Amino acid sequence: MAPASAPSKPRTSACARHLAYVSRTMTPSPDPVYVRVVHTDRRDTSIAPRDVLIALGVAIVQVVGSVGANHNQSWATPLDAAGFVLLVCGPLALLVRRRRPVTVLLVVLAVTVLYVARGYGYGPVFLSLVVAFLSAATAGSRWRTYPILAVGYVLIVFAVPAVSLAEVPSLLALTGIAAWLLVLLAVAEIIRQRRGTLDARRQRAEAAQRSTLDEQRRRASEERLAIARELHDVLAHSLSLINVQASVALELWDSRPEQSQEALAAIKIASRDAIGDVHALLASLRGGDDSPPTAPTAGIVDLDGVVERARAAGLAVTTVVEGTPRPLPAVVDVAAARIVQESLTNVARHSGGSSADVTVTYSPTSVRVRIDDDGRGPDGAPSGGGGNGIPGMRERARALGGELTAGSGPGGGFRVQATLPLAHDTAGRA
C-alpha cells in the first residue's frame, strides 16, 4: 500500500477516456432546431393584393375587349349598362375565389351565361370564367369542378342560343371551343401536379427536420445516460470503499490503532483518486479531443490495477486470466473494467464476503469476465430495483451486444458473469 503522503501522478480514469470517446463520436447538441409545421392542406383564404390586381386586370380586358368584339359582330346586341355590369360582376367575384372557389365558379358561370343570353357578342367575357375554373379545379376536388366545365359548354354553345338572340356557333367554332376546354383541363392538371409535388417536398422536408430533431434528442439522452453511468461508477465505487474503510477505522480505533491508520490512509487514497477521476471526466467533457489522457489508465488488460482499490479496502481479490491478453476496443475495455469494479463494490457493501475471484477469459470473438465471492449469495445482493449496480452493469453489456447474468455461484456466494463481443463495428470505434 502506498504511503498516505506519496505524491500522485497525473492520471485520467477509464471513464474519462470513455467520455472523451463519447464526446467525439456522438453528435454534439447544436443550437435548438425549431420546426415550423406547414399545414399544406389549408390554403390562404384572405384577399391578397395580388388577387385585387388579377381581378382589376380581368375587368379591364373584359370591358375594353368586349366593346371592340361587340362592334365586330353584326348580330350582337349593343352593349348597354346591364352589359357593362355583367362584364364587371365576374371580376368582382374573383376577389373571393380563394375563400369560396366552387361558389365563385358557379357565380361567374351564371353571369357569363346571362351575358350570352342577352345577345351580347362573344369575346373576352370568358376570361373571368377561365380564372375561376383554374382556381376551383386546383384547390378542390376534380369531381366537383370538372363537370361544371362540361355543363357550361353545353349551356353556352347549345342551350342559350336555342332560347335567345345569341348566334348558334358553327361546327368549326364548336370544335375550337372544345379544344380550348381540353387545353384548360390540361393546364389545371399541370397546376395540380405541380402543387402536389411542392406539397410532397415540403412534407418530406418537415419529416426530415422532425427526424433530425428526434435523433438529436435521442443522442443527447444517450449522452446524459452515459455521463450519469460514468459518474455513478466513479462515485459509487470510491464512496463504497471509503465507507467500508471508515467503518473499519472506527471499529479498530481503540483496539488496533495501527490498522485504523491504514484504513484512514486507504480512505485518503480512494478519495484522492475519486476526485481525480471526476476532474478528469469533467476536463474530457469540456475539452473533447483537446484534453487527452495525461497517463495510461488501468483497463481490463491491467487486471491488478482494476482491483487495486478493492484490495486496499481489505477485500482479498484473486485474479485469473485465461487466454492471451490483447488490447481491446476502448468501449469494451471500459465496460469490462467497470463491471469488475462494480461487482467488487457490491461484494464489499452487500454480500458480507471477505474474498472474491475475478476471472477474465479472452477468446477470438469476445471477452468474458466472471466475479465470484464467498458472501451470502443472492439474499445478500442488491435487488434489481434497489440501485444502479446490477441494472447498470447489465445495461453496459447490452449496449455492446453482450449479456450479463447475476445469481448464485456454484459453490455458494454470488456470481456475476458478463460476455462482451468484439464485433467489427465495436472494434472500429476504439
GROMACS .gro file of N, CA and C in nm, residues 281-348:
model
  204
  281LEU      N    1  -1.284   1.346  -1.577
  281LEU     CA    2  -1.406   1.328  -1.654
  281LEU      C    3  -1.460   1.462  -1.702
  282LEU      N    4  -1.465   1.560  -1.611
  282LEU     CA    5  -1.515   1.692  -1.649
  282LEU      C    6  -1.423   1.759  -1.751
  283ALA      N    7  -1.292   1.741  -1.735
  283ALA     CA    8  -1.199   1.800  -1.832
  283ALA      C    9  -1.219   1.739  -1.969
  284SER      N   10  -1.243   1.608  -1.975
  284SER     CA   11  -1.266   1.544  -2.105
  284SER      C   12  -1.394   1.594  -2.169
  285LEU      N   13  -1.498   1.615  -2.088
  285LEU     CA   14  -1.624   1.667  -2.143
  285LEU      C   15  -1.608   1.808  -2.194
  286ARG      N   16  -1.533   1.891  -2.121
  286ARG     CA   17  -1.516   2.030  -2.164
  286ARG      C   18  -1.425   2.041  -2.284
  287GLY      N   19  -1.317   1.962  -2.284
  287GLY     CA   20  -1.217   1.983  -2.387
  287GLY      C   21  -1.225   1.891  -2.506
  288GLY      N   22  -1.293   1.775  -2.492
  288GLY     CA   23  -1.302   1.680  -2.604
  288GLY      C   24  -1.164   1.631  -2.644
  289ASP      N   25  -1.133   1.643  -2.773
  289ASP     CA   26  -1.004   1.595  -2.824
  289ASP      C   27  -0.888   1.679  -2.774
  290ASP      N   28  -0.915   1.803  -2.726
  290ASP     CA   29  -0.807   1.890  -2.682
  290ASP      C   30  -0.755   1.852  -2.543
  291SER      N   31  -0.824   1.762  -2.474
  291SER     CA   32  -0.782   1.721  -2.341
  291SER      C   33  -0.763   1.570  -2.335
  292PRO      N   34  -0.658   1.519  -2.399
  292PRO     CA   35  -0.636   1.374  -2.400
  292PRO      C   36  -0.588   1.327  -2.263
  293PRO      N   37  -0.599   1.198  -2.235
  293PRO     CA   38  -0.548   1.145  -2.108
  293PRO      C   39  -0.401   1.179  -2.089
  294THR      N   40  -0.364   1.212  -1.964
  294THR     CA   41  -0.225   1.252  -1.937
  294THR      C   42  -0.137   1.134  -1.902
  295ALA      N   43  -0.198   1.018  -1.877
  295ALA     CA   44  -0.119   0.899  -1.844
  295ALA      C   45  -0.202   0.777  -1.879
  296PRO      N   46  -0.135   0.663  -1.902
  296PRO     CA   47  -0.212   0.542  -1.932
  296PRO      C   48  -0.307   0.509  -1.818
  297THR      N   49  -0.424   0.459  -1.850
  297THR     CA   50  -0.524   0.425  -1.750
  297THR      C   51  -0.538   0.274  -1.741
  298ALA      N   52  -0.584   0.227  -1.624
  298ALA     CA   53  -0.597   0.084  -1.600
  298ALA      C   54  -0.722   0.032  -1.669
  299GLY      N   55  -0.704  -0.060  -1.764
  299GLY     CA   56  -0.817  -0.126  -1.827
  299GLY      C   57  -0.820  -0.270  -1.782
  300ILE      N   58  -0.905  -0.349  -1.844
  300ILE     CA   59  -0.919  -0.488  -1.802
  300ILE      C   60  -0.793  -0.567  -1.832
  301VAL      N   61  -0.711  -0.520  -1.929
  301VAL     CA   62  -0.583  -0.587  -1.954
  301VAL      C   63  -0.493  -0.579  -1.831
  302ASP      N   64  -0.497  -0.463  -1.762
  302ASP     CA   65  -0.424  -0.446  -1.635
  302ASP      C   66  -0.519  -0.482  -1.522
  303LEU      N   67  -0.545  -0.610  -1.507
  303LEU     CA   68  -0.647  -0.655  -1.413
  303LEU      C   69  -0.612  -0.619  -1.269
  304ASP      N   70  -0.484  -0.628  -1.233
  304ASP     CA   71  -0.445  -0.594  -1.096
  304ASP      C   72  -0.471  -0.446  -1.067
  305GLY      N   73  -0.452  -0.360  -1.168
  305GLY     CA   74  -0.483  -0.219  -1.147
  305GLY      C   75  -0.631  -0.193  -1.127
  306VAL      N   76  -0.715  -0.276  -1.194
  306VAL     CA   77  -0.859  -0.259  -1.179
  306VAL      C   78  -0.905  -0.295  -1.038
  307VAL      N   79  -0.848  -0.399  -0.980
  307VAL     CA   80  -0.893  -0.445  -0.848
  307VAL      C   81  -0.811  -0.384  -0.735
  308GLU      N   82  -0.724  -0.290  -0.764
  308GLU     CA   83  -0.634  -0.234  -0.663
  308GLU      C   84  -0.712  -0.172  -0.548
  309ARG      N   85  -0.814  -0.094  -0.578
  309ARG     CA   86  -0.888  -0.026  -0.472
  309ARG      C   87  -0.961  -0.125  -0.383
  310ALA      N   88  -1.019  -0.229  -0.443
  310ALA     CA   89  -1.087  -0.329  -0.362
  310ALA      C   90  -0.991  -0.398  -0.267
  311ARG      N   91  -0.871  -0.426  -0.313
  311ARG     CA   92  -0.771  -0.486  -0.225
  311ARG      C   93  -0.731  -0.389  -0.114
  312ALA      N   94  -0.718  -0.262  -0.149
  312ALA     CA   95  -0.682  -0.164  -0.048
  312ALA      C   96  -0.790  -0.152   0.059
  313ALA      N   97  -0.914  -0.184   0.022
  313ALA     CA   98  -1.024  -0.178   0.119
  313ALA      C   99  -1.030  -0.302   0.206
  314GLY      N  100  -0.940  -0.397   0.188
  314GLY     CA  101  -0.936  -0.515   0.272
  314GLY      C  102  -0.998  -0.638   0.210
  315LEU      N  103  -1.045  -0.629   0.087
  315LEU     CA  104  -1.105  -0.745   0.022
  315LEU      C  105  -0.996  -0.828  -0.045
  316ALA      N  106  -0.994  -0.957  -0.017
  316ALA     CA  107  -0.894  -1.046  -0.077
  316ALA      C  108  -0.942  -1.084  -0.217
  317VAL      N  109  -0.875  -1.030  -0.318
  317VAL     CA  110  -0.916  -1.049  -0.456
  317VAL      C  111  -0.811  -1.133  -0.528
  318THR      N  112  -0.856  -1.242  -0.587
  318THR     CA  113  -0.769  -1.329  -0.666
  318THR      C  114  -0.804  -1.309  -0.814
  319THR      N  115  -0.703  -1.290  -0.895
  319THR     CA  116  -0.726  -1.266  -1.038
  319THR      C  117  -0.671  -1.383  -1.119
  320VAL      N  118  -0.748  -1.420  -1.221
  320VAL     CA  119  -0.709  -1.528  -1.311
  320VAL      C  120  -0.736  -1.479  -1.454
  321VAL      N  121  -0.640  -1.498  -1.541
  321VAL     CA  122  -0.653  -1.461  -1.682
  321VAL      C  123  -0.641  -1.587  -1.766
  322GLU      N  124  -0.742  -1.611  -1.848
  322GLU     CA  125  -0.743  -1.726  -1.938
  322GLU      C  126  -0.737  -1.677  -2.082
  323GLY      N  127  -0.660  -1.743  -2.163
  323GLY     CA  128  -0.640  -1.697  -2.300
  323GLY      C  129  -0.526  -1.598  -2.308
  324THR      N  130  -0.508  -1.540  -2.425
  324THR     CA  131  -0.398  -1.447  -2.448
  324THR      C  132  -0.449  -1.304  -2.436
  325PRO      N  133  -0.402  -1.227  -2.336
  325PRO     CA  134  -0.445  -1.087  -2.323
  325PRO      C  135  -0.403  -1.008  -2.446
  326ARG      N  136  -0.487  -0.917  -2.486
  326ARG     CA  137  -0.458  -0.832  -2.602
  326ARG      C  138  -0.535  -0.701  -2.587
  327PRO      N  139  -0.492  -0.597  -2.657
  327PRO     CA  140  -0.565  -0.470  -2.649
  327PRO      C  141  -0.709  -0.487  -2.697
  328LEU      N  142  -0.801  -0.423  -2.627
  328LEU     CA  143  -0.943  -0.430  -2.659
  328LEU      C  144  -0.993  -0.295  -2.707
  329PRO      N  145  -1.105  -0.294  -2.778
  329PRO     CA  146  -1.168  -0.166  -2.810
  329PRO      C  147  -1.196  -0.087  -2.683
  330ALA      N  148  -1.187   0.044  -2.691
  330ALA     CA  149  -1.199   0.128  -2.571
  330ALA      C  150  -1.328   0.104  -2.497
  331VAL      N  151  -1.441   0.096  -2.570
  331VAL     CA  152  -1.569   0.080  -2.503
  331VAL      C  153  -1.579  -0.055  -2.433
  332VAL      N  154  -1.524  -0.160  -2.495
  332VAL     CA  155  -1.525  -0.293  -2.432
  332VAL      C  156  -1.433  -0.294  -2.311
  333ASP      N  157  -1.316  -0.232  -2.324
  333ASP     CA  158  -1.220  -0.226  -2.215
  333ASP      C  159  -1.280  -0.157  -2.093
  334VAL      N  160  -1.343  -0.042  -2.118
  334VAL     CA  161  -1.404   0.034  -2.009
  334VAL      C  162  -1.519  -0.044  -1.946
  335ALA      N  163  -1.606  -0.103  -2.029
  335ALA     CA  164  -1.721  -0.175  -1.977
  335ALA      C  165  -1.677  -0.294  -1.890
  336ALA      N  166  -1.579  -0.369  -1.937
  336ALA     CA  167  -1.532  -0.485  -1.860
  336ALA      C  168  -1.473  -0.441  -1.726
  337ALA      N  169  -1.391  -0.335  -1.729
  337ALA     CA  170  -1.331  -0.286  -1.605
  337ALA      C  171  -1.437  -0.237  -1.508
  338ARG      N  172  -1.538  -0.166  -1.558
  338ARG     CA  173  -1.644  -0.114  -1.473
  338ARG      C  174  -1.727  -0.227  -1.412
  339ILE      N  175  -1.752  -0.330  -1.490
  339ILE     CA  176  -1.831  -0.442  -1.437
  339ILE      C  177  -1.755  -0.510  -1.323
  340VAL      N  178  -1.624  -0.526  -1.339
  340VAL     CA  179  -1.544  -0.586  -1.233
  340VAL      C  180  -1.546  -0.498  -1.109
  341GLN      N  181  -1.523  -0.368  -1.125
  341GLN     CA  182  -1.519  -0.278  -1.010
  341GLN      C  183  -1.654  -0.270  -0.940
  342GLU      N  184  -1.763  -0.262  -1.018
  342GLU     CA  185  -1.895  -0.255  -0.956
  342GLU      C  186  -1.928  -0.384  -0.882
  343SER      N  187  -1.890  -0.497  -0.938
  343SER     CA  188  -1.915  -0.624  -0.870
  343SER      C  189  -1.838  -0.632  -0.739
  344LEU      N  190  -1.713  -0.589  -0.739
  344LEU     CA  191  -1.635  -0.589  -0.616
  344LEU      C  192  -1.692  -0.492  -0.514
  345THR      N  193  -1.745  -0.380  -0.561
  345THR     CA  194  -1.810  -0.285  -0.470
  345THR      C  195  -1.930  -0.349  -0.405
  346ASN      N  196  -2.009  -0.424  -0.483
  346ASN     CA  197  -2.125  -0.493  -0.426
  346ASN      C  198  -2.082  -0.598  -0.325
  347VAL      N  199  -1.970  -0.665  -0.351
  347VAL     CA  200  -1.920  -0.762  -0.254
  347VAL      C  201  -1.889  -0.693  -0.121
  348ALA      N  202  -1.820  -0.579  -0.128
  348ALA     CA  203  -1.782  -0.509  -0.006
  348ALA      C  204  -1.903  -0.450   0.067
   0.00000   0.00000   0.00000
